[in-house]
Amino acid sequence: MLSIKELINCSEECYAHVSVNGKEKETLYAHTELSQKYWIRIFRKKHIHVVIEKFEKEYLGPISDEAKILFETMLMNIVTFHDFGKVNPIFQKKKMGHEFHLELAPDSNIGSKHSILSSVFYLDYFLGKIKELEDRAERELLKDFAYINSYIISRHHGKLVDLEQYLNSLSGRSAEGEDLGVRARAWLENWKREVMGEDKVPKFRNRWERMLERNSEEENRKRVYLYALTRLLYSMLIASDYYATSEYMKGVEIQNFGEIEKCDEIINIYEQSPVQKSIRSYEETYYPRNQDALERETDINVLRTELFLDAECELKKNIDASVFYLEAPTGSGKSNTAMNLSFTFMKQNEDIRKIFYIYPFNTLVEQNMDSINKVFGENKEVMTQVAVVNSLVPLKERVDEDEWNGKDESEKYQRILLDRQFLNYPIVLSTHVMLFHTLFGQYKEDAFGFYQLCNSVIVLDEIQSYRNALWAEIITFFKGFAELLNIKIIIMSATLPNLEMLTENQAKTVRLVKEREKYFKHPKFAKRVVANYELLDQKITLDELMKHIFGNIGNERKILVEFIKKASAEEFYKKILEESTCSVFLMTGDSSIQDRKKIIEKIKGQKSVLLIATQVIEAGVDIDMDIGYKDISRLDSEEQFMGRVNRSAKRKGMVYFFDLDDAAGVYGSDDVRIEEKVTLKMEAMRKILTTKDFPKFYEENILPEVKKRGEEADSKKNLEIFFQEDVQKLKMPEIEKKMQLMNDNKNMLSVYLAREITEENGEVVNGRDIWEEYRQLLEDEKMEYVEKTVKLRNIRSKMNGFIYQLSENAHFQEDEQIGDIYYIENGENYFDENGILKRERFQDGTDLFI
């Protein structure tokens, strides 16, 4: 770590920040030292030296000791140079109120900017050092990284643009005429001559083709390594900068970055839970049960225990691997198995002290948080380390409230906000969308928590819910990230594609359940639910479907009906509600988590009930129905749906499949799983669903087609072109665009329907009061920014229970509008007696206020 005093002679004359009260100023020297302190803390806590060593070995190859030391010095001192540009006289005058060498002010194009100036300060210093290396190839290689590192510095206050856009600004070759880099270099040359009395700035490269294509012939793994290291350094820089600024402004010093504390105590509490004690007792007495005895077993918990122990044994045998597949039947206890595997990693590797549980839906996040609460709920110290990260829950307060008594509240809010922004929680529960923003988003806020992934366990649930057009890219990235950043990734599902077929990276992966047939073909799982295809002979009408359902409901049964289009579900709900003598409920994407909980509780207390739903029912909804009806779509969706029927395996379950809506219009034409030849219209697919032979389904029918499409000449789909053109060349906007999980181009309106909602604990929440609180918060101009930000995010989490997404063509008369949210006072008028949204009220233009 270089000393700023030795690099620039005015670091104590210039200022980096003005205090909150405007009375004190922090020198550039002091801010740089604080930023260096946090960089070093992150480096040590996250064992970044191991990452650097892996990168050097894989990417740099055999280079001289001199070149290697210079490479490491270049990385470490990104943080040292990141704010050198604040010596800019215009920055000092406009932002710091400090007159300093105004005769050397840059031109108006640069104005008070400082990041681009910092990047050329960095280049000036390190290009000079690189020039001293004897080996030409080493010089060229290290120059590549000098430019990449300077790019990171240039973007530390903004989003990640295309690397080439930045490089062209240095040469003035940008198609848009962007030449800030050229102007910054010219300013630096003048600055060095007049202030520092030094020679000229080294020439910058004029052309970038060779640099950007230097590794074009290399394998994708190296390209992922380059992307991961660049993003890691960017994440570390903005984190160090934020932490340092926060310490100066608010006095909040961050010592812990979300590592699990007292790991042994947490594991011990887990092992003392009733379920774990039962498993360990079984392990000592019976495990492993022989095949014949297991086939005769009728207790589903014995099978769950066997699978749990099989996976644990396999993990311990292959503890050094990075990517693990947990393929287990629906209802076999994957969540508890995954929790145990996460703790097993920590017992075996003391560097791993962070866990991410990642799910496709917020309902699954909520469900698994409930599971963790059941295990640790009585232990407050453990639960302070667990956080749900999504828009539906308030920001977590991790510190005992007693600590804030009599203290400045602003420090409390600062810590809460920093924890959330930088994922400073030991155990994080969140969604695929959050993870993919962290991995691929181009905005600064997206990358805040990327460094937290180092030395962590990531459990990915239901990976098949991703668009299959991205499967090859996903596994290629995941393998590279896992190897370089020392991440242990567990991918789990009941219908798990063999993604190894899609990647050239042959690094060892481990299947944690080696004998899958032992479980998938066991009667308790395979024959728990019988599939019936009598309704699949032809397209069905809603009237025909209703008639069939009424033939089954009479024997005190709970019936679940899934449609793949929300409009069909809503239409059927209205139709059957008029005819049914038993309770009828509707669950769609409109239903909030609270709505779903209420419906589930009502269903549990009734003997005869009809639940009409969309795909939201397939995962994360804890219900146990007697009979199911489902509109056919993807085979893995059919299996997920069957998991909602006869979950306890104490009786016989039946699922009828029918054909109503076109799946292509729902899932998109790029999903190969909705082509007719791989749906339940085909006898071969019905056999696969019966035998649970999903490996055959994927390996013979789906993955070859996914691979074929990834090899098409079309550059938008071609896997190799994407990694060679976009990833290798660090085209950050293109990478983010490609790796979006959902292609949602619909223009939707957010409508807030004010009404009263009764919470699970019986508390009545008035949406009108929440809206008023929101408005007052926005209008409060005296509240400090950080406190206001935290409170706004928390109130927005409450508001989510009242906000509904409607088409831009919806007809309604709002009472008020704040930002992009439309407020309707009498929200109750838009719901039926079951609390189901009457969406048609917005479609026919009915005005309830006349």
mmCIF file of C-alpha atoms in Angstrom, residues 488-752:
data_model
loop_
_atom_site.group_PDB
_atom_site.id
_atom_site.type_symbol
_atom_site.label_atom_id
_atom_site.label_comp_id
_atom_site.label_asym_id
_atom_site.label_seq_id
_atom_site.Cartn_x
_atom_site.Cartn_y
_atom_site.Cartn_z
ATOM 1 C CA LYS A 488 -19.275 -23.245 -2.379
ATOM 2 C CA ILE A 489 -22.392 -23.420 -4.552
ATOM 3 C CA ILE A 490 -25.179 -25.920 -3.866
ATOM 4 C CA ILE A 491 -27.740 -26.116 -6.665
ATOM 5 C CA MET A 492 -30.850 -27.981 -5.583
ATOM 6 C CA SER A 493 -34.140 -29.039 -7.122
ATOM 7 C CA ALA A 494 -36.469 -31.990 -7.590
ATOM 8 C CA THR A 495 -36.043 -31.543 -11.348
ATOM 9 C CA LEU A 496 -32.382 -30.702 -11.769
ATOM 10 C CA PRO A 497 -30.890 -30.278 -15.261
ATOM 11 C CA ASN A 498 -27.409 -31.711 -15.766
ATOM 12 C CA LEU A 499 -25.856 -28.363 -16.587
ATOM 13 C CA GLU A 500 -22.460 -29.997 -17.084
ATOM 14 C CA MET A 501 -23.544 -30.735 -20.635
ATOM 15 C CA LEU A 502 -23.564 -27.003 -21.392
ATOM 16 C CA THR A 503 -20.137 -25.915 -20.170
ATOM 17 C CA GLU A 504 -16.580 -26.377 -21.377
ATOM 18 C CA ASN A 505 -15.363 -25.911 -17.783
ATOM 19 C CA GLN A 506 -14.738 -29.472 -16.670
ATOM 20 C CA ALA A 507 -13.875 -28.597 -13.085
ATOM 21 C CA LYS A 508 -15.137 -31.289 -10.758
ATOM 22 C CA THR A 509 -18.772 -31.061 -9.695
ATOM 23 C CA VAL A 510 -20.368 -33.350 -7.145
ATOM 24 C CA ARG A 511 -23.775 -35.000 -7.139
ATOM 25 C CA LEU A 512 -24.693 -35.229 -3.480
ATOM 26 C CA VAL A 513 -27.341 -37.909 -3.998
ATOM 27 C CA LYS A 514 -25.518 -40.554 -6.006
ATOM 28 C CA GLU A 515 -28.289 -43.137 -5.923
ATOM 29 C CA ARG A 516 -31.206 -40.932 -6.937
ATOM 30 C CA GLU A 517 -33.445 -43.897 -7.864
ATOM 31 C CA LYS A 518 -33.352 -45.028 -4.231
ATOM 32 C CA TYR A 519 -35.554 -42.023 -3.474
ATOM 33 C CA PHE A 520 -37.223 -40.954 -6.706
ATOM 34 C CA LYS A 521 -38.579 -44.457 -7.393
ATOM 35 C CA HIS A 522 -39.591 -45.175 -3.816
ATOM 36 C CA PRO A 523 -43.405 -45.510 -3.532
ATOM 37 C CA LYS A 524 -43.528 -42.785 -0.890
ATOM 38 C CA PHE A 525 -42.292 -40.296 -3.488
ATOM 39 C CA ALA A 526 -42.985 -41.843 -6.892
ATOM 40 C CA LYS A 527 -46.489 -43.106 -6.148
ATOM 41 C CA ARG A 528 -47.598 -40.459 -3.716
ATOM 42 C CA VAL A 529 -49.561 -38.812 -6.532
ATOM 43 C CA VAL A 530 -51.056 -40.476 -9.625
ATOM 44 C CA ALA A 531 -51.256 -38.497 -12.886
ATOM 45 C CA ASN A 532 -54.499 -38.754 -14.859
ATOM 46 C CA TYR A 533 -54.606 -37.747 -18.537
ATOM 47 C CA GLU A 534 -58.267 -38.347 -19.394
ATOM 48 C CA LEU A 535 -58.852 -34.601 -19.949
ATOM 49 C CA LEU A 536 -55.953 -34.260 -22.378
ATOM 50 C CA ASP A 537 -57.609 -35.785 -25.415
ATOM 51 C CA GLN A 538 -58.645 -32.362 -26.691
ATOM 52 C CA LYS A 539 -58.725 -28.674 -25.771
ATOM 53 C CA ILE A 540 -61.003 -28.159 -22.798
ATOM 54 C CA THR A 541 -63.474 -25.386 -22.023
ATOM 55 C CA LEU A 542 -63.966 -23.802 -18.610
ATOM 56 C CA ASP A 543 -67.487 -25.242 -18.422
ATOM 57 C CA GLU A 544 -66.210 -28.763 -19.105
ATOM 58 C CA LEU A 545 -63.487 -28.336 -16.502
ATOM 59 C CA MET A 546 -65.964 -27.070 -13.916
ATOM 60 C CA LYS A 547 -68.270 -30.029 -14.515
ATOM 61 C CA HIS A 548 -65.386 -32.476 -13.964
ATOM 62 C CA ILE A 549 -64.304 -30.729 -10.773
ATOM 63 C CA PHE A 550 -67.822 -30.783 -9.325
ATOM 64 C CA GLY A 551 -67.792 -34.539 -9.866
ATOM 65 C CA ASN A 552 -64.855 -34.798 -7.444
ATOM 66 C CA ILE A 553 -65.581 -32.167 -4.820
ATOM 67 C CA GLY A 554 -68.540 -33.967 -3.262
ATOM 68 C CA ASN A 555 -66.504 -36.353 -1.098
ATOM 69 C CA GLU A 556 -65.062 -33.717 1.247
ATOM 70 C CA ARG A 557 -61.931 -33.057 -0.749
ATOM 71 C CA LYS A 558 -59.526 -30.175 -1.092
ATOM 72 C CA ILE A 559 -59.020 -29.401 -4.763
ATOM 73 C CA LEU A 560 -56.291 -27.261 -6.343
ATOM 74 C CA VAL A 561 -56.642 -25.927 -9.901
ATOM 75 C CA GLU A 562 -53.716 -24.232 -11.669
ATOM 76 C CA PHE A 563 -53.966 -22.137 -14.805
ATOM 77 C CA ILE A 564 -50.947 -20.781 -16.655
ATOM 78 C CA LYS A 565 -52.667 -17.492 -17.496
ATOM 79 C CA LYS A 566 -53.945 -15.138 -14.810
ATOM 80 C CA ALA A 567 -56.909 -14.089 -16.936
ATOM 81 C CA SER A 568 -58.098 -17.712 -17.170
ATOM 82 C CA ALA A 569 -57.701 -18.218 -13.422
ATOM 83 C CA GLU A 570 -59.692 -15.079 -12.678
ATOM 84 C CA GLU A 571 -62.435 -15.953 -15.153
ATOM 85 C CA PHE A 572 -62.736 -19.489 -13.783
ATOM 86 C CA TYR A 573 -62.786 -18.206 -10.212
ATOM 87 C CA LYS A 574 -65.753 -15.918 -10.960
ATOM 88 C CA LYS A 575 -67.552 -18.674 -12.836
ATOM 89 C CA ILE A 576 -67.124 -21.423 -10.233
ATOM 90 C CA LEU A 577 -67.744 -19.055 -7.295
ATOM 91 C CA GLU A 578 -71.336 -18.649 -8.487
ATOM 92 C CA GLU A 579 -71.934 -22.407 -8.707
ATOM 93 C CA SER A 580 -69.922 -23.914 -5.840
ATOM 94 C CA THR A 581 -71.419 -24.855 -2.494
ATOM 95 C CA CYS A 582 -67.987 -25.019 -0.824
ATOM 96 C CA SER A 583 -65.432 -22.258 -0.226
ATOM 97 C CA VAL A 584 -63.538 -20.981 -3.266
ATOM 98 C CA PHE A 585 -60.301 -18.965 -3.180
ATOM 99 C CA LEU A 586 -58.048 -17.383 -5.803
ATOM 100 C CA MET A 587 -54.263 -17.068 -5.561
ATOM 101 C CA THR A 588 -52.318 -15.233 -8.301
ATOM 102 C CA GLY A 589 -49.407 -12.864 -8.642
ATOM 103 C CA ASP A 590 -51.775 -10.179 -7.299
ATOM 104 C CA SER A 591 -51.949 -11.961 -3.953
ATOM 105 C CA SER A 592 -49.550 -10.540 -1.399
ATOM 106 C CA ILE A 593 -47.641 -12.852 0.931
ATOM 107 C CA GLN A 594 -50.106 -11.867 3.644
ATOM 108 C CA ASP A 595 -53.056 -12.716 1.356
ATOM 109 C CA ARG A 596 -51.535 -16.123 0.636
ATOM 110 C CA LYS A 597 -50.987 -16.861 4.309
ATOM 111 C CA LYS A 598 -54.626 -16.060 5.062
ATOM 112 C CA ILE A 599 -55.852 -18.306 2.259
ATOM 113 C CA ILE A 600 -53.625 -21.172 3.407
ATOM 114 C CA GLU A 601 -54.865 -20.874 6.985
ATOM 115 C CA LYS A 602 -58.480 -20.901 5.822
ATOM 116 C CA ILE A 603 -57.861 -23.946 3.609
ATOM 117 C CA LYS A 604 -56.265 -25.905 6.464
ATOM 118 C CA GLY A 605 -59.397 -25.511 8.542
ATOM 119 C CA GLN A 606 -61.844 -26.841 5.915
ATOM 120 C CA LYS A 607 -62.661 -30.303 4.603
ATOM 121 C CA SER A 608 -64.021 -29.244 1.205
ATOM 122 C CA VAL A 609 -62.412 -26.310 -0.571
ATOM 123 C CA LEU A 610 -61.450 -25.122 -4.043
ATOM 124 C CA LEU A 611 -58.264 -23.132 -4.618
ATOM 125 C CA ILE A 612 -57.846 -21.573 -8.047
ATOM 126 C CA ALA A 613 -54.277 -20.439 -8.746
ATOM 127 C CA THR A 614 -51.579 -19.551 -11.241
ATOM 128 C CA GLN A 615 -47.938 -20.718 -11.227
ATOM 129 C CA VAL A 616 -47.391 -18.968 -7.874
ATOM 130 C CA ILE A 617 -48.689 -22.173 -6.296
ATOM 131 C CA GLU A 618 -45.903 -24.371 -7.687
ATOM 132 C CA ALA A 619 -43.286 -23.510 -5.094
ATOM 133 C CA GLY A 620 -43.162 -21.830 -1.723
ATOM 134 C CA VAL A 621 -46.787 -22.436 -0.765
ATOM 135 C CA ASP A 622 -47.194 -24.834 2.138
ATOM 136 C CA ILE A 623 -50.455 -26.584 1.298
ATOM 137 C CA ASP A 624 -51.503 -30.219 1.157
ATOM 138 C CA MET A 625 -54.387 -30.860 -1.240
ATOM 139 C CA ASP A 626 -56.233 -34.067 -2.145
ATOM 140 C CA ILE A 627 -56.764 -33.549 -5.878
ATOM 141 C CA GLY A 628 -55.087 -31.303 -8.411
ATOM 142 C CA TYR A 629 -56.019 -29.980 -11.861
ATOM 143 C CA LYS A 630 -53.364 -28.333 -13.999
ATOM 144 C CA ASP A 631 -53.149 -26.725 -17.409
ATOM 145 C CA ILE A 632 -50.110 -28.363 -19.010
ATOM 146 C CA SER A 633 -46.922 -26.369 -19.571
ATOM 147 C CA ARG A 634 -43.356 -27.496 -18.772
ATOM 148 C CA LEU A 635 -42.659 -30.967 -17.415
ATOM 149 C CA ASP A 636 -40.690 -29.653 -14.431
ATOM 150 C CA SER A 637 -43.636 -27.375 -13.612
ATOM 151 C CA GLU A 638 -45.951 -30.392 -13.649
ATOM 152 C CA GLU A 639 -43.711 -32.115 -11.096
ATOM 153 C CA GLN A 640 -43.590 -28.992 -8.913
ATOM 154 C CA PHE A 641 -47.378 -28.808 -9.006
ATOM 155 C CA MET A 642 -47.721 -32.461 -8.027
ATOM 156 C CA GLY A 643 -45.681 -31.589 -4.961
ATOM 157 C CA ARG A 644 -48.661 -29.579 -3.649
ATOM 158 C CA VAL A 645 -50.855 -32.721 -3.584
ATOM 159 C CA ASN A 646 -50.721 -35.398 -0.874
ATOM 160 C CA ARG A 647 -47.534 -33.922 0.590
ATOM 161 C CA SER A 648 -47.858 -35.946 3.782
ATOM 162 C CA ALA A 649 -48.065 -39.182 1.739
ATOM 163 C CA LYS A 650 -50.727 -40.530 4.119
ATOM 164 C CA ARG A 651 -53.370 -41.143 1.467
ATOM 165 C CA LYS A 652 -53.705 -41.307 -2.317
ATOM 166 C CA GLY A 653 -53.358 -38.180 -4.404
ATOM 167 C CA MET A 654 -54.598 -37.560 -7.938
ATOM 168 C CA VAL A 655 -53.690 -34.876 -10.476
ATOM 169 C CA TYR A 656 -55.675 -34.311 -13.675
ATOM 170 C CA PHE A 657 -53.886 -32.525 -16.504
ATOM 171 C CA PHE A 658 -55.811 -30.514 -19.071
ATOM 172 C CA ASP A 659 -55.032 -28.303 -22.083
ATOM 173 C CA LEU A 660 -56.552 -24.823 -22.145
ATOM 174 C CA ASP A 661 -54.039 -22.011 -22.818
ATOM 175 C CA ASP A 662 -50.974 -21.802 -25.039
ATOM 176 C CA ALA A 663 -47.831 -22.078 -22.893
ATOM 177 C CA ALA A 664 -45.661 -20.278 -25.468
ATOM 178 C CA GLY A 665 -47.543 -17.070 -24.781
ATOM 179 C CA VAL A 666 -46.672 -17.364 -21.091
ATOM 180 C CA TYR A 667 -43.126 -18.722 -20.978
ATOM 181 C CA GLY A 668 -41.842 -17.245 -24.239
ATOM 182 C CA SER A 669 -40.918 -18.928 -27.458
ATOM 183 C CA ASP A 670 -37.260 -19.362 -26.433
ATOM 184 C CA ASP A 671 -38.200 -21.934 -23.767
ATOM 185 C CA VAL A 672 -37.637 -25.308 -25.401
ATOM 186 C CA ARG A 673 -39.614 -27.004 -22.625
ATOM 187 C CA ILE A 674 -42.976 -25.866 -23.983
ATOM 188 C CA GLU A 675 -42.606 -27.442 -27.430
ATOM 189 C CA GLU A 676 -45.391 -30.010 -27.859
ATOM 190 C CA LYS A 677 -42.985 -32.924 -28.322
ATOM 191 C CA VAL A 678 -41.731 -32.529 -24.724
ATOM 192 C CA THR A 679 -45.101 -31.947 -23.029
ATOM 193 C CA LEU A 680 -47.589 -34.365 -21.498
ATOM 194 C CA LYS A 681 -49.341 -34.678 -24.848
ATOM 195 C CA MET A 682 -46.637 -37.231 -25.637
ATOM 196 C CA GLU A 683 -46.711 -40.720 -24.103
ATOM 197 C CA ALA A 684 -42.925 -40.687 -23.594
ATOM 198 C CA MET A 685 -43.194 -37.580 -21.412
ATOM 199 C CA ARG A 686 -45.952 -39.143 -19.332
ATOM 200 C CA LYS A 687 -43.676 -42.078 -18.660
ATOM 201 C CA ILE A 688 -40.891 -39.755 -17.533
ATOM 202 C CA LEU A 689 -43.244 -37.994 -15.124
ATOM 203 C CA THR A 690 -44.314 -41.353 -13.686
ATOM 204 C CA THR A 691 -40.775 -42.703 -13.304
ATOM 205 C CA LYS A 692 -39.365 -39.308 -12.242
ATOM 206 C CA ASP A 693 -36.559 -39.822 -14.749
ATOM 207 C CA PHE A 694 -35.793 -36.139 -15.176
ATOM 208 C CA PRO A 695 -32.129 -36.693 -16.085
ATOM 209 C CA LYS A 696 -33.348 -38.537 -19.193
ATOM 210 C CA PHE A 697 -35.840 -35.767 -19.927
ATOM 211 C CA TYR A 698 -33.155 -33.083 -19.828
ATOM 212 C CA GLU A 699 -30.268 -34.993 -21.378
ATOM 213 C CA GLU A 700 -32.208 -36.404 -24.309
ATOM 214 C CA ASN A 701 -34.763 -33.697 -24.977
ATOM 215 C CA ILE A 702 -33.870 -30.304 -23.515
ATOM 216 C CA LEU A 703 -30.137 -29.787 -23.048
ATOM 217 C CA PRO A 704 -29.109 -30.791 -26.609
ATOM 218 C CA GLU A 705 -31.548 -28.204 -27.974
ATOM 219 C CA VAL A 706 -30.326 -25.543 -25.521
ATOM 220 C CA LYS A 707 -26.733 -26.313 -26.546
ATOM 221 C CA LYS A 708 -27.646 -26.227 -30.241
ATOM 222 C CA ARG A 709 -29.262 -22.800 -29.890
ATOM 223 C CA GLY A 710 -26.203 -21.555 -28.005
ATOM 224 C CA GLU A 711 -24.067 -22.499 -31.000
ATOM 225 C CA GLU A 712 -26.165 -20.634 -33.568
ATOM 226 C CA ALA A 713 -24.385 -17.981 -35.581
ATOM 227 C CA ASP A 714 -26.821 -15.366 -34.281
ATOM 228 C CA SER A 715 -24.613 -13.302 -31.964
ATOM 229 C CA LYS A 716 -27.471 -12.662 -29.540
ATOM 230 C CA LYS A 717 -27.693 -16.351 -28.683
ATOM 231 C CA ASN A 718 -24.202 -17.655 -29.410
ATOM 232 C CA LEU A 719 -22.478 -18.626 -26.166
ATOM 233 C CA GLU A 720 -18.916 -18.312 -27.442
ATOM 234 C CA ILE A 721 -19.507 -14.925 -29.035
ATOM 235 C CA PHE A 722 -21.049 -13.623 -25.802
ATOM 236 C CA PHE A 723 -18.019 -14.623 -23.699
ATOM 237 C CA GLN A 724 -15.504 -13.567 -26.336
ATOM 238 C CA GLU A 725 -17.080 -10.261 -27.300
ATOM 239 C CA ASP A 726 -18.911 -9.100 -24.187
ATOM 240 C CA VAL A 727 -17.343 -10.788 -21.158
ATOM 241 C CA GLN A 728 -13.714 -10.707 -22.270
ATOM 242 C CA LYS A 729 -14.040 -7.076 -23.328
ATOM 243 C CA LEU A 730 -15.923 -6.110 -20.144
ATOM 244 C CA LYS A 731 -18.987 -4.756 -21.888
ATOM 245 C CA MET A 732 -20.864 -4.319 -18.628
ATOM 246 C CA PRO A 733 -24.184 -3.008 -20.028
ATOM 247 C CA GLU A 734 -24.338 -5.895 -22.511
ATOM 248 C CA ILE A 735 -23.567 -8.447 -19.800
ATOM 249 C CA GLU A 736 -26.324 -7.072 -17.565
ATOM 250 C CA LYS A 737 -28.789 -7.082 -20.462
ATOM 251 C CA LYS A 738 -27.932 -10.665 -21.408
ATOM 252 C CA MET A 739 -28.123 -11.994 -17.843
ATOM 253 C CA GLN A 740 -31.552 -10.599 -16.964
ATOM 254 C CA LEU A 741 -33.655 -13.386 -15.512
ATOM 255 C CA MET A 742 -36.936 -12.019 -16.767
ATOM 256 C CA ASN A 743 -37.642 -10.244 -20.029
ATOM 257 C CA ASP A 744 -40.458 -8.019 -18.850
ATOM 258 C CA ASN A 745 -41.085 -5.161 -21.212
ATOM 259 C CA LYS A 746 -44.645 -4.505 -20.094
ATOM 260 C CA ASN A 747 -45.455 -0.997 -18.950
ATOM 261 C CA MET A 748 -47.305 -1.481 -15.670
ATOM 262 C CA LEU A 749 -48.925 0.995 -13.315
ATOM 263 C CA SER A 750 -48.541 0.803 -9.531
ATOM 264 C CA VAL A 751 -51.921 1.375 -7.870
ATOM 265 C CA TYR A 752 -52.207 1.699 -4.081
#
